[in-house]
Amino acid sequence: MDVSHKKLRAGSVFCVLLLLISLSLSGCQKKDEDGKWLYTEKQLSAVEALYGQELPEVLAEFQLKESDVSESAMPGAWDMPESVSIEGKEFSETLHFDVSNGTFYGVMFTNLFKDMEDLPGYIDGIMKKITEVYGEPTTYPGIENRLTSEDFPSGVADSLKDGSLSAWREDWDVGEKTICTLTVSVVEMNTARITYECRMRSSRTG
C-alpha cells in the first residue's frame, strides 16, 4: 500500500471518529446531528474498514486512549464520552466488540424513552429518516412484531401499561457489510428502550 493511500484511509477513519464521538475538532466538517448516527456511504465504508480489529487498533485509528472511553456493563461494549441527539432525544453511543475474540463489529445508540404518548410518532419520524437514506426495510418477512406493523402503536401501548416485556424491530441492509436495526423494547411499565445499531452483517447481539 503506497503512502498516499495510507494517508487517504487514515483521513477517512479520522473523520468517522469525530462523527462517532461527537467531538468538535478541526479537519472534518460535520453537516448536522444526523451525520453522527445516519451514516453516509463514505462513513459506512470507513466504519466497515474497522470491522474485525481489536480494541487497541480501533482506538489507535480513532486517535483515542482507553481512558477516553468507559467499559460498559454489557460485555465487550465501550461507551463513548458524549451522547448523540436523534430527532431531539439524547442517545448514549457504544462501540461493540465480540466477546469471543475481542474484535470490533458495530456501534449502538440507546435511549430510555418515557414519553409514552409520543413514542409511536417519534419512532415513525426516525423510520422515515432512515428510509429516506437507506430505502425500505429489509427485515425478514417472517419476523413478528415489526415496527411497520399496523398493530405496533396499540401493542406497545398495551405492553407499556402492564409492563409486559415485548420488542419490535426493523432491519436495513446497508453498505457492503452492514445491517442497521432499529428496536423498541418495553423494559418495564411506562419505559421503553430504543436502540439503533449498525453492525457487521454476520454478527448478532442478544
Short mmCIF file of C-alpha atoms in Angstrom, two decimals:
data_model
loop_
_atom_site.label_atom_id
_atom_site.label_comp_id
_atom_site.label_asym_id
_atom_site.label_seq_id
_atom_site.Cartn_x
_atom_site.Cartn_y
_atom_site.Cartn_z
CA MET A 1 0.00 0.00 0.00
CA ASP A 2 1.56 3.38 -1.02
CA VAL A 3 1.88 6.39 1.28
CA SER A 4 -0.90 8.39 -0.39
CA HIS A 5 -3.38 5.51 0.04
CA LYS A 6 -2.44 5.15 3.70
CA LYS A 7 -2.98 8.88 4.23
CA LEU A 8 -6.37 8.76 2.49
CA ARG A 9 -7.56 5.82 4.64
CA ALA A 10 -6.31 7.46 7.83
CA GLY A 11 -8.11 10.67 6.96
CA SER A 12 -11.39 8.84 6.29
CA VAL A 13 -11.23 6.95 9.58
CA PHE A 14 -10.42 10.11 11.50
CA CYS A 15 -13.50 11.85 10.06
CA VAL A 16 -15.65 8.94 11.18
CA LEU A 17 -14.06 9.17 14.62
CA LEU A 18 -15.22 12.74 15.00
CA LEU A 19 -18.72 11.80 13.94
CA LEU A 20 -18.83 8.78 16.24
CA ILE A 21 -17.65 10.50 19.40
CA SER A 22 -19.29 13.86 18.62
CA LEU A 23 -16.20 15.96 19.27
CA SER A 24 -15.68 19.35 17.64
CA LEU A 25 -12.16 19.07 16.25
CA SER A 26 -10.72 20.67 13.11
CA GLY A 27 -10.06 18.77 9.91
CA CYS A 28 -13.53 17.30 9.20
CA GLN A 29 -16.81 19.05 8.54
CA LYS A 30 -19.96 17.82 10.28
CA LYS A 31 -23.15 18.70 8.43
CA ASP A 32 -25.63 18.18 11.28
CA GLU A 33 -26.66 15.79 14.05
CA ASP A 34 -27.91 13.23 11.52
CA GLY A 35 -24.35 12.64 10.35
CA LYS A 36 -23.44 11.25 13.75
CA TRP A 37 -25.80 8.28 13.52
CA LEU A 38 -27.21 8.10 9.98
CA TYR A 39 -24.03 7.27 8.12
CA THR A 40 -23.30 8.30 4.55
CA GLU A 41 -21.81 5.82 2.09
CA LYS A 42 -18.32 7.19 2.77
CA GLN A 43 -18.76 6.94 6.53
CA LEU A 44 -20.07 3.38 6.25
CA SER A 45 -17.03 2.37 4.21
CA ALA A 46 -14.70 3.80 6.84
CA VAL A 47 -16.56 2.05 9.68
CA GLU A 48 -16.58 -1.24 7.76
CA ALA A 49 -12.79 -0.96 7.35
CA LEU A 50 -12.54 -1.27 11.15
CA TYR A 51 -14.58 -4.48 11.43
CA GLY A 52 -12.51 -7.34 12.81
CA GLN A 53 -9.92 -5.13 14.51
CA GLU A 54 -9.16 -5.34 18.22
CA LEU A 55 -9.74 -2.55 20.74
CA PRO A 56 -6.17 -1.14 20.78
CA GLU A 57 -6.14 -0.99 16.97
CA VAL A 58 -9.58 0.65 16.78
CA LEU A 59 -8.72 3.22 19.45
CA ALA A 60 -5.43 3.96 17.70
CA GLU A 61 -7.26 4.61 14.42
CA PHE A 62 -9.65 6.85 16.34
CA GLN A 63 -6.69 8.63 18.00
CA LEU A 64 -8.19 7.70 21.35
CA LYS A 65 -6.76 6.25 24.53
CA GLU A 66 -8.56 3.64 26.61
CA SER A 67 -9.02 6.30 29.29
CA ASP A 68 -11.16 8.30 26.84
CA VAL A 69 -13.88 5.62 26.80
CA SER A 70 -15.54 3.69 29.62
CA GLU A 71 -16.21 -0.04 29.80
CA SER A 72 -19.94 -0.71 29.69
CA ALA A 73 -21.86 -3.11 31.91
CA MET A 74 -22.55 -5.07 28.71
CA PRO A 75 -19.66 -7.45 27.93
CA GLY A 76 -17.50 -6.28 25.05
CA ALA A 77 -19.03 -2.79 24.98
CA TRP A 78 -17.27 0.56 25.39
CA ASP A 79 -19.24 3.77 25.99
CA MET A 80 -18.33 6.99 24.22
CA PRO A 81 -17.99 10.15 26.35
CA GLU A 82 -20.80 12.18 24.76
CA SER A 83 -24.38 11.49 23.79
CA VAL A 84 -25.81 11.88 20.29
CA SER A 85 -29.09 13.66 19.55
CA ILE A 86 -31.53 11.69 17.39
CA GLU A 87 -34.69 13.57 16.47
CA GLY A 88 -34.43 15.70 19.61
CA LYS A 89 -33.70 12.86 22.09
CA GLU A 90 -30.29 12.12 23.63
CA PHE A 91 -28.87 8.65 22.94
CA SER A 92 -25.79 7.11 24.51
CA GLU A 93 -23.26 5.74 22.00
CA THR A 94 -21.39 2.45 22.43
CA LEU A 95 -18.74 0.59 20.45
CA HIS A 96 -19.22 -3.19 20.41
CA PHE A 97 -16.54 -5.89 20.33
CA ASP A 98 -17.09 -9.64 20.01
CA VAL A 99 -16.53 -11.18 23.45
CA SER A 100 -15.14 -14.38 21.92
CA ASN A 101 -12.27 -12.79 20.03
CA GLY A 102 -12.26 -9.11 21.04
CA THR A 103 -12.85 -7.70 17.56
CA PHE A 104 -14.92 -4.67 16.63
CA TYR A 105 -18.28 -5.33 14.95
CA GLY A 106 -20.54 -2.33 15.39
CA VAL A 107 -21.97 0.78 17.02
CA MET A 108 -25.16 1.11 19.10
CA PHE A 109 -27.18 4.17 20.14
CA THR A 110 -29.53 3.78 23.13
CA ASN A 111 -32.27 5.83 24.79
CA LEU A 112 -34.68 5.06 27.64
CA PHE A 113 -37.93 6.60 26.43
CA LYS A 114 -40.59 7.66 28.95
CA ASP A 115 -42.82 9.96 26.88
CA MET A 116 -45.24 7.15 26.21
CA GLU A 117 -47.88 9.06 24.29
CA ASP A 118 -45.22 10.37 21.91
CA LEU A 119 -43.47 7.02 21.32
CA PRO A 120 -45.29 5.84 18.13
CA GLY A 121 -44.92 9.23 16.45
CA TYR A 122 -41.29 9.52 17.49
CA ILE A 123 -40.46 6.09 16.05
CA ASP A 124 -42.33 6.94 12.87
CA GLY A 125 -40.12 10.02 12.48
CA ILE A 126 -36.92 8.00 12.88
CA MET A 127 -38.20 5.33 10.48
CA LYS A 128 -38.92 7.94 7.81
CA LYS A 129 -35.45 9.43 8.18
CA ILE A 130 -33.71 6.06 7.91
CA THR A 131 -35.84 5.07 4.93
CA GLU A 132 -35.01 8.32 3.14
CA VAL A 133 -31.32 7.40 3.30
CA TYR A 134 -31.32 3.58 3.06
CA GLY A 135 -34.62 2.75 1.39
CA GLU A 136 -37.36 0.44 2.62
CA PRO A 137 -36.59 -2.01 5.47
CA THR A 138 -35.14 -5.38 4.50
CA THR A 139 -36.49 -7.14 7.61
CA TYR A 140 -37.14 -10.84 7.06
CA PRO A 141 -40.87 -11.12 6.21
CA GLY A 142 -41.49 -13.86 8.77
CA ILE A 143 -40.35 -11.73 11.72
CA GLU A 144 -43.19 -10.91 14.10
CA ASN A 145 -43.63 -7.62 16.00
CA ARG A 146 -42.32 -5.33 13.28
CA LEU A 147 -42.27 -1.57 13.72
CA THR A 148 -44.08 -1.22 10.39
CA SER A 149 -46.95 -3.37 11.59
CA GLU A 150 -50.32 -1.67 11.96
CA ASP A 151 -50.52 -3.26 15.42
CA PHE A 152 -47.35 -1.60 16.72
CA PRO A 153 -48.97 1.53 18.28
CA SER A 154 -51.64 -0.43 20.15
CA GLY A 155 -49.32 -3.30 21.01
CA VAL A 156 -46.60 -1.13 22.53
CA ALA A 157 -49.21 0.91 24.39
CA ASP A 158 -50.64 -2.25 25.99
CA SER A 159 -47.18 -3.53 26.94
CA LEU A 160 -46.23 -0.21 28.49
CA LYS A 161 -49.36 -0.18 30.59
CA ASP A 162 -48.87 -3.63 32.12
CA GLY A 163 -45.07 -3.81 31.92
CA SER A 164 -45.01 -6.97 29.80
CA LEU A 165 -41.65 -7.45 28.07
CA SER A 166 -42.06 -7.05 24.32
CA ALA A 167 -39.93 -5.87 21.39
CA TRP A 168 -40.45 -4.60 17.83
CA ARG A 169 -37.79 -4.02 15.17
CA GLU A 170 -36.88 -3.27 11.57
CA ASP A 171 -33.64 -4.03 9.67
CA TRP A 172 -31.85 -2.29 6.79
CA ASP A 173 -29.01 -3.86 4.81
CA VAL A 174 -26.58 -1.02 4.09
CA GLY A 175 -23.08 -0.64 2.70
CA GLU A 176 -21.19 -3.79 1.77
CA LYS A 177 -21.04 -5.49 5.18
CA THR A 178 -23.52 -3.77 7.49
CA ILE A 179 -27.02 -4.25 8.83
CA CYS A 180 -28.70 -1.44 10.79
CA THR A 181 -31.50 -2.31 13.21
CA LEU A 182 -34.00 -0.06 14.96
CA THR A 183 -35.56 -1.75 18.00
CA VAL A 184 -38.16 -0.72 20.58
CA SER A 185 -38.19 -2.89 23.72
CA VAL A 186 -40.55 -2.46 26.66
CA VAL A 187 -38.36 -2.95 29.76
CA GLU A 188 -40.86 -2.03 32.49
CA MET A 189 -44.13 -0.18 32.98
CA ASN A 190 -44.06 3.17 31.15
CA THR A 191 -40.48 2.72 29.96
CA ALA A 192 -39.19 1.58 26.57
CA ARG A 193 -35.62 1.18 25.42
CA ILE A 194 -34.93 2.41 21.88
CA THR A 195 -31.78 1.14 20.20
CA TYR A 196 -30.34 1.88 16.78
CA GLU A 197 -27.46 -0.44 15.95
CA CYS A 198 -25.22 -0.67 12.89
CA ARG A 199 -23.14 -3.85 12.94
CA MET A 200 -21.24 -6.27 10.78
CA ARG A 201 -23.87 -8.26 8.89
CA SER A 202 -22.70 -11.65 10.16
CA SER A 203 -22.86 -10.52 13.80
CA ARG A 204 -25.86 -10.88 16.07
CA THR A 205 -26.37 -9.39 19.50
CA GLY A 206 -28.63 -10.64 22.24
#
